[in-house]
Every structure is written in structure tokens, then in C-alpha cells.
Coordinates of C-alpha atoms and ligand atoms in Angstrom, one line a residue:
M56 CA -0.1 0.2 0.0
L57 CA 1.0 3.7 -0.7
K58 CA 2.1 5.3 2.6
K59 CA 1.2 9.0 1.6
I60 CA -2.1 10.2 1.0
S61 CA -4.3 12.9 -0.5
L62 CA -7.5 14.2 0.7
I63 CA -9.6 15.6 -2.3
G64 CA -12.9 17.5 -0.7
V65 CA -14.9 17.7 -3.6
P66 CA -18.1 19.7 -1.8
T67 CA -21.0 19.2 -4.1
D68 CA -24.5 18.2 -4.5
V69 CA -24.8 18.9 -8.0
G70 CA -26.4 15.3 -8.9
A71 CA -28.0 14.6 -6.0
G72 CA -32.3 14.8 -5.1
H73 CA -31.5 15.8 -1.8
R74 CA -28.6 19.4 -0.8
G75 CA -26.5 18.7 1.4
S76 CA -23.4 15.5 0.3
S77 CA -21.8 18.7 -0.7
M78 CA -20.8 19.4 3.6
G79 CA -20.1 15.5 3.0
P80 CA -16.0 16.6 3.1
E81 CA -16.0 18.9 6.4
A82 CA -18.5 16.5 8.1
L83 CA -15.4 13.9 7.1
R84 CA -12.9 15.7 8.9
V85 CA -14.5 16.6 11.7
A86 CA -15.1 13.3 12.3
G87 CA -11.1 12.8 12.3
I88 CA -10.5 10.8 9.3
T89 CA -7.2 13.0 9.3
Q90 CA -5.8 12.2 12.6
M91 CA -7.7 8.4 12.3
L92 CA -5.4 8.3 9.0
E93 CA -1.6 9.0 10.9
R94 CA -2.7 7.2 13.8
M95 CA -2.7 4.3 11.5
G96 CA 1.2 5.1 10.2
L97 CA 0.4 7.6 7.2
E98 CA 1.2 10.5 5.7
V99 CA -1.5 12.5 4.7
H100 CA -1.6 15.8 2.6
D101 CA -5.0 17.0 3.1
M102 CA -5.3 19.2 -0.3
G103 CA -9.0 21.0 0.7
N104 CA -11.7 21.2 -1.1
L105 CA -11.8 22.4 -4.9
H106 CA -13.9 25.3 -5.6
G107 CA -16.1 24.1 -8.6
P108 CA -20.2 25.8 -9.4
A109 CA -23.0 26.0 -7.2
N110 CA -26.1 24.0 -7.2
P111 CA -28.4 26.1 -9.3
F112 CA -31.4 23.7 -7.6
T113 CA -33.6 23.3 -11.1
K114 CA -35.5 21.0 -13.2
P115 CA -33.9 18.4 -15.5
V116 CA -33.1 19.4 -18.7
D117 CA -33.6 16.3 -21.4
G118 CA -33.1 13.6 -19.0
Y119 CA -30.1 15.4 -17.0
R120 CA -30.3 17.1 -14.1
H121 CA -27.7 19.9 -13.3
L122 CA -26.1 18.6 -16.9
E123 CA -23.5 21.8 -17.1
Q124 CA -22.2 21.9 -13.2
V125 CA -22.2 18.0 -13.1
I126 CA -19.3 18.2 -15.9
E127 CA -17.8 20.9 -13.9
W128 CA -17.0 19.0 -11.0
N129 CA -16.2 15.6 -12.8
Q130 CA -14.3 17.6 -14.9
L131 CA -12.4 18.8 -11.5
A132 CA -12.3 15.8 -9.5
H133 CA -10.0 13.9 -12.8
D134 CA -7.7 16.6 -12.2
A135 CA -6.8 16.6 -8.8
I136 CA -7.6 12.9 -9.1
Y137 CA -5.1 12.5 -11.4
A138 CA -2.3 14.2 -10.1
E139 CA -2.2 12.9 -6.6
L140 CA -1.7 9.4 -8.4
K141 CA 1.0 11.1 -11.0
R142 CA 2.7 11.9 -8.3
G143 CA 3.0 8.3 -6.3
H144 CA -0.1 9.4 -3.7
M145 CA -3.2 7.2 -2.5
P146 CA -6.0 10.2 -3.1
I147 CA -8.9 9.6 -1.2
M148 CA -12.1 11.6 -2.4
L149 CA -14.1 13.2 0.3
G150 CA -17.7 13.5 -1.5
G151 CA -19.8 14.7 -3.1
D152 CA -22.5 13.0 -4.5
H153 CA -21.7 10.1 -6.6
C154 CA -21.9 12.1 -9.8
L155 CA -18.0 12.7 -8.5
G156 CA -17.4 8.9 -9.5
A157 CA -17.2 9.4 -13.2
G158 CA -14.8 11.2 -12.7
S159 CA -12.3 9.7 -9.5
I160 CA -12.8 7.0 -11.7
S161 CA -12.1 8.2 -15.1
A162 CA -9.2 9.9 -13.4
V163 CA -8.4 6.1 -11.9
A164 CA -8.8 4.5 -15.2
R165 CA -6.4 6.8 -17.2
H166 CA -3.5 6.5 -14.2
C167 CA -3.7 2.8 -14.4
R168 CA -3.8 2.7 -18.9
E169 CA -0.5 4.4 -18.7
Q170 CA 0.9 2.7 -15.9
N171 CA -0.1 -0.9 -17.6
K172 CA -2.3 -1.9 -14.7
E173 CA -5.5 -3.2 -14.8
L174 CA -8.3 -2.1 -12.3
R175 CA -10.3 -3.6 -10.4
I176 CA -13.2 -1.5 -8.4
I177 CA -15.4 -2.4 -6.0
W178 CA -18.5 -0.3 -5.8
L179 CA -19.8 -0.3 -2.3
D180 CA -23.7 0.4 -2.9
A181 CA -27.2 0.6 -2.3
H182 CA -27.7 1.4 -6.3
T183 CA -26.3 0.0 -9.2
D184 CA -26.2 3.4 -10.4
F185 CA -26.5 2.9 -13.5
N186 CA -29.5 5.3 -15.4
T187 CA -28.9 6.9 -18.1
A188 CA -30.7 9.8 -19.8
E189 CA -33.6 8.0 -20.9
I190 CA -34.2 5.3 -18.3
T191 CA -33.9 7.7 -15.3
P192 CA -37.1 8.4 -13.0
S193 CA -35.8 11.0 -11.9
G194 CA -32.7 13.0 -13.8
N195 CA -30.5 12.9 -10.7
M196 CA -27.0 12.1 -12.6
H197 CA -25.3 10.4 -9.0
G198 CA -27.5 7.6 -10.7
M199 CA -25.7 7.3 -14.0
P200 CA -22.1 7.2 -13.2
V201 CA -21.4 3.8 -13.5
A202 CA -23.3 4.0 -17.0
C203 CA -21.4 6.7 -18.2
L204 CA -17.9 4.7 -17.2
F205 CA -19.3 1.9 -19.6
G206 CA -19.9 4.6 -22.2
H207 CA -23.9 5.6 -22.3
G208 CA -24.6 9.3 -21.0
P209 CA -23.6 12.7 -22.0
K210 CA -19.9 13.0 -24.3
A211 CA -18.2 14.9 -21.9
L212 CA -18.7 12.0 -18.9
V213 CA -18.1 9.0 -20.7
E214 CA -14.9 10.1 -23.2
M215 CA -13.1 11.9 -20.2
S216 CA -10.5 9.3 -19.4
G217 CA -9.4 9.1 -22.6
H218 CA -11.1 6.1 -23.6
V219 CA -14.6 4.6 -24.0
P220 CA -15.8 2.8 -22.7
T221 CA -13.4 3.5 -19.5
L222 CA -14.9 0.4 -18.1
E223 CA -16.1 -3.0 -18.9
A224 CA -17.4 -5.7 -16.9
K225 CA -14.4 -7.4 -15.5
N226 CA -13.5 -4.5 -14.1
I227 CA -16.3 -4.1 -11.7
Y228 CA -18.0 -5.9 -8.3
Q229 CA -21.0 -4.1 -7.6
I230 CA -21.9 -5.3 -3.5
G231 CA -25.1 -3.9 -1.2
I232 CA -27.3 -3.5 -4.3
R233 CA -30.6 -3.6 -2.9
S234 CA -32.5 -0.6 -5.2
V235 CA -32.4 -1.3 -9.0
D236 CA -34.7 1.0 -11.5
E237 CA -36.8 -1.2 -13.9
G238 CA -35.0 0.2 -16.7
E239 CA -31.6 -0.2 -15.3
K240 CA -32.5 -4.0 -14.1
H241 CA -32.7 -4.9 -17.9
F242 CA -29.5 -3.1 -18.2
I243 CA -27.1 -4.1 -16.4
H244 CA -28.2 -7.5 -16.7
E245 CA -27.2 -6.6 -20.9
A246 CA -24.3 -5.3 -19.8
G247 CA -23.0 -8.4 -17.8
I248 CA -21.7 -6.5 -14.3
R249 CA -21.5 -9.2 -11.3
V250 CA -24.0 -7.6 -8.7
F251 CA -23.8 -9.5 -5.3
D252 CA -27.3 -7.9 -4.1
M253 CA -28.5 -8.5 -0.4
R254 CA -29.8 -11.5 -1.4
Y255 CA -26.7 -13.1 -2.5
I256 CA -25.1 -11.8 0.6
D257 CA -28.3 -13.0 2.9
E258 CA -27.6 -16.0 1.5
V259 CA -24.0 -17.2 1.3
G260 CA -22.7 -13.9 3.3
M261 CA -20.7 -11.0 3.5
R262 CA -17.0 -13.7 3.1
H263 CA -18.3 -15.5 0.9
T264 CA -19.5 -12.3 -1.2
M265 CA -16.0 -10.8 -0.3
E266 CA -14.0 -13.4 -1.5
K267 CA -15.1 -13.9 -4.6
A268 CA -15.0 -10.0 -5.3
L269 CA -11.7 -9.6 -4.4
E270 CA -10.5 -13.3 -6.1
G271 CA -7.2 -13.3 -8.6
L272 CA -6.2 -10.0 -7.4
N273 CA -2.2 -9.3 -8.1
D274 CA 0.4 -7.3 -8.0
N275 CA -0.1 -5.4 -10.9
I276 CA -4.2 -4.8 -10.5
H277 CA -4.8 -1.5 -9.2
L278 CA -7.9 -1.9 -6.8
H279 CA -10.2 1.4 -6.2
V280 CA -13.2 1.6 -3.8
S281 CA -16.3 3.0 -4.0
F282 CA -17.8 3.2 -1.0
D283 CA -20.9 4.9 -1.2
V284 CA -22.4 5.9 2.8
D285 CA -25.9 4.5 1.7
F286 CA -23.9 0.8 0.8
L287 CA -25.1 0.5 4.8
D288 CA -28.3 -0.2 6.7
P289 CA -30.1 3.4 6.9
E290 CA -29.9 1.7 11.5
I291 CA -26.3 2.9 11.3
A292 CA -26.1 4.8 8.7
P293 CA -29.3 7.8 8.6
G294 CA -27.1 10.6 7.7
V295 CA -27.4 10.0 3.5
G296 CA -29.9 11.5 1.1
T297 CA -31.5 8.2 -0.3
T298 CA -31.7 5.5 2.3
V299 CA -33.1 1.8 1.4
R300 CA -33.3 -0.6 4.2
G301 CA -31.7 -4.0 4.4
G302 CA -28.3 -2.6 4.2
P303 CA -25.5 -4.4 5.8
N304 CA -25.0 -4.0 9.2
Y305 CA -22.0 -2.8 11.2
R306 CA -20.2 -6.2 11.8
E307 CA -21.2 -7.2 7.9
A308 CA -19.8 -3.9 7.2
Q309 CA -16.7 -4.2 9.2
L310 CA -16.1 -7.6 7.3
C311 CA -16.3 -6.4 4.1
M312 CA -13.8 -3.4 5.1
E313 CA -11.4 -5.7 6.6
M314 CA -11.1 -8.6 4.1
I315 CA -10.3 -5.8 1.8
A316 CA -7.9 -4.6 3.7
D317 CA -6.7 -7.8 3.9
T318 CA -5.2 -7.6 0.1
G319 CA -3.2 -4.6 0.8
R320 CA -4.4 -3.5 -3.1
M321 CA -6.3 -0.6 -2.2
A322 CA -4.9 1.9 -4.7
S323 CA -8.1 4.6 -4.2
L324 CA -11.0 5.2 -2.7
D325 CA -14.5 7.7 -3.3
I326 CA -16.1 8.5 0.0
V327 CA -19.7 9.9 -1.4
E328 CA -23.1 10.7 -0.5
L329 CA -22.5 11.6 3.0
N330 CA -25.2 13.9 4.0
P331 CA -24.7 16.1 7.4
A332 CA -28.1 17.7 6.7
L333 CA -29.9 14.8 7.3
D334 CA -27.5 13.4 10.1
V335 CA -27.4 12.8 13.3
R336 CA -24.9 14.1 15.5
N337 CA -22.5 13.0 13.2
L338 CA -23.5 9.8 13.6
T339 CA -22.8 8.9 9.6
A340 CA -19.2 10.7 9.3
N341 CA -18.2 9.2 12.5
I342 CA -19.9 5.1 11.1
A343 CA -17.5 6.3 8.1
V344 CA -14.6 6.9 9.5
E345 CA -14.4 3.8 11.9
L346 CA -15.1 2.0 8.6
V347 CA -12.5 3.0 6.6
E348 CA -9.8 2.8 9.6
S349 CA -10.7 -1.4 8.6
L350 CA -10.2 -0.6 5.5
F351 CA -7.1 0.8 5.8
G352 CA -6.3 -2.7 8.2
K353 CA -7.0 -1.8 11.6
N354 CA -7.5 -5.4 12.8
T355 CA -8.7 -6.3 16.6
L356 CA -6.0 -9.0 17.1
V357 CA -2.3 -8.9 15.1
R358 CA -3.0 -11.4 12.3
P359 CA -0.8 -13.9 10.3
Ligands
MN21 MN1 -24.0 5.8 -5.2

């Protein structure tokens, strides 16, 4: 694992239906993300927040809400994350809503292409985020980043990584899924994406699920984790805009993170959709920071 971490705050909610995830980066800092990472022995560079357009809070146009602002924020995130990867730091994006996954992963994919590395994304989320302008029920672009990365969406986002499509089915595993829109369901199936939904996790357990998602990792794979906080059950993580009941509980989420840490291969991370306006005394930010601590290898015992 890389020793130098760069925190990049991307304070926007232009892709979301509810306002508030723009306050996510500061809530994570207040919850002590920097101090936690330093305690883990890492060198932390807090790059501060990016500055982009305000949220106009207007209605969707042709199936996209705030398209212009979403593109601008994604380009900013892409450029900042790419610059950190280029100088050998491990970027952690503090979102921001999940529309930023398009820009962030475009940067990671660009870097991997240049380094001749394979990319594997672990997408932790209640939703598949595979909507397009044609099938979206809301126009909210935080439901579209995966589709963009697969080549379906506005040109500026689809082409951001410099290679279309940015991802193929073999590059991504989605975990914790429990809310898929009708049009999305068929589209995901056609694309051949491996989705480990909550039923799968219920049936075989988190351990087996993560073994599958992490199998075959080697030196040449860059592991990126896209952690949408709505992955978690709303009982433990109420501070998100799109809560869906029946998510992983605290122990299951911990196991998921610990198993990713065990691989020692995580090379970039996004934390998105934390919404302090909907949170209770920063509880969800605190839980997110605890889980990220496990993601960086916090163990209860010394393990072989
Ligand atoms: Mn999401």
C-alpha cells in the first residue's frame, strides 16, 4: 500500500436529489479522518476542497439535472485525483454525491492505462447507479456514473478518461445492491456486470461474497473502492439522501472492509453521499471514518 495519502474534498451535491452532501468533506474532517489515518502510520496531505459551480437546484432538461455543473465538478475531481496518482500519492476523494464517481474513476482508469495496470473497482452501494437519460426516473446524475463509465451518457463524462468505454464488466463488482430501477435492471444484465445484491449476501454471507469480489488479485491490479455511504443499513447510517432499508449491518460492513484491507491492494478510495443535513450528531460520518479505518487495516488482533 502507498504510504502517502491525499485527501481531496469535493463539496457538491449537484448530482443528488437532496441538498446536503456538499457538506460531506467537512463532516468527515470533523469526524477525524486525518487523525485516524495518521494514527494508522500514514502521511496525510489534506489538499483542501475543490471549488466549482453552485447548485442551481433546477429541473432536469432532456433527462439530466444540472448537466453543465455535473460535468464541471467531475472534470475538477478528475484533474485533482489524476495529479495525486501521478505523484505517487493515494487519493481519497471526500464527496460530494456519487455523480463524482465518473470523474474519479476516469482519473484512476487513465492512470492505470498509463501504468499498464489492470483496474478493479469494488462498488459498495445500495444502488447500481446505471441509469441513463432515457431510463432515469429523476434525472439525478448521482444515479448515472456507472453507465457513463460503460460508455452510456453525456459525451464529456463518457470520454473523460481518454478511452471509451472506461470500464468493462470484468473491471467492477457491485456489492450491497438493493434498489434497482426497472429500466436499469435490464441494462445492468445486458452489460454483464457482476452484482452481489443483498439477497446474495443473505444467502452466502459477506465472507463468501468478498472472497468472490477479491479473487485473483495480483501485483498488477489497482484496486479502487467506491464507498457510497448508503451501502450501509440506515439504522447505522441515517445521514444519506437515499436510504434503503436492509443493508449490511455494522459487523457485515466491518468484515467487508477488513477483507479488502487484507489484500493490501487498495490504491484509491472515494467516500460519497454522506449528507450531514440528514445526519444525527455526525453519527454517520463517525461510522464512515471507523469503516475507513478498517479499510486501512485496523485489526482487533495481530493476524498472520
Ligand atoms: Mn451510489
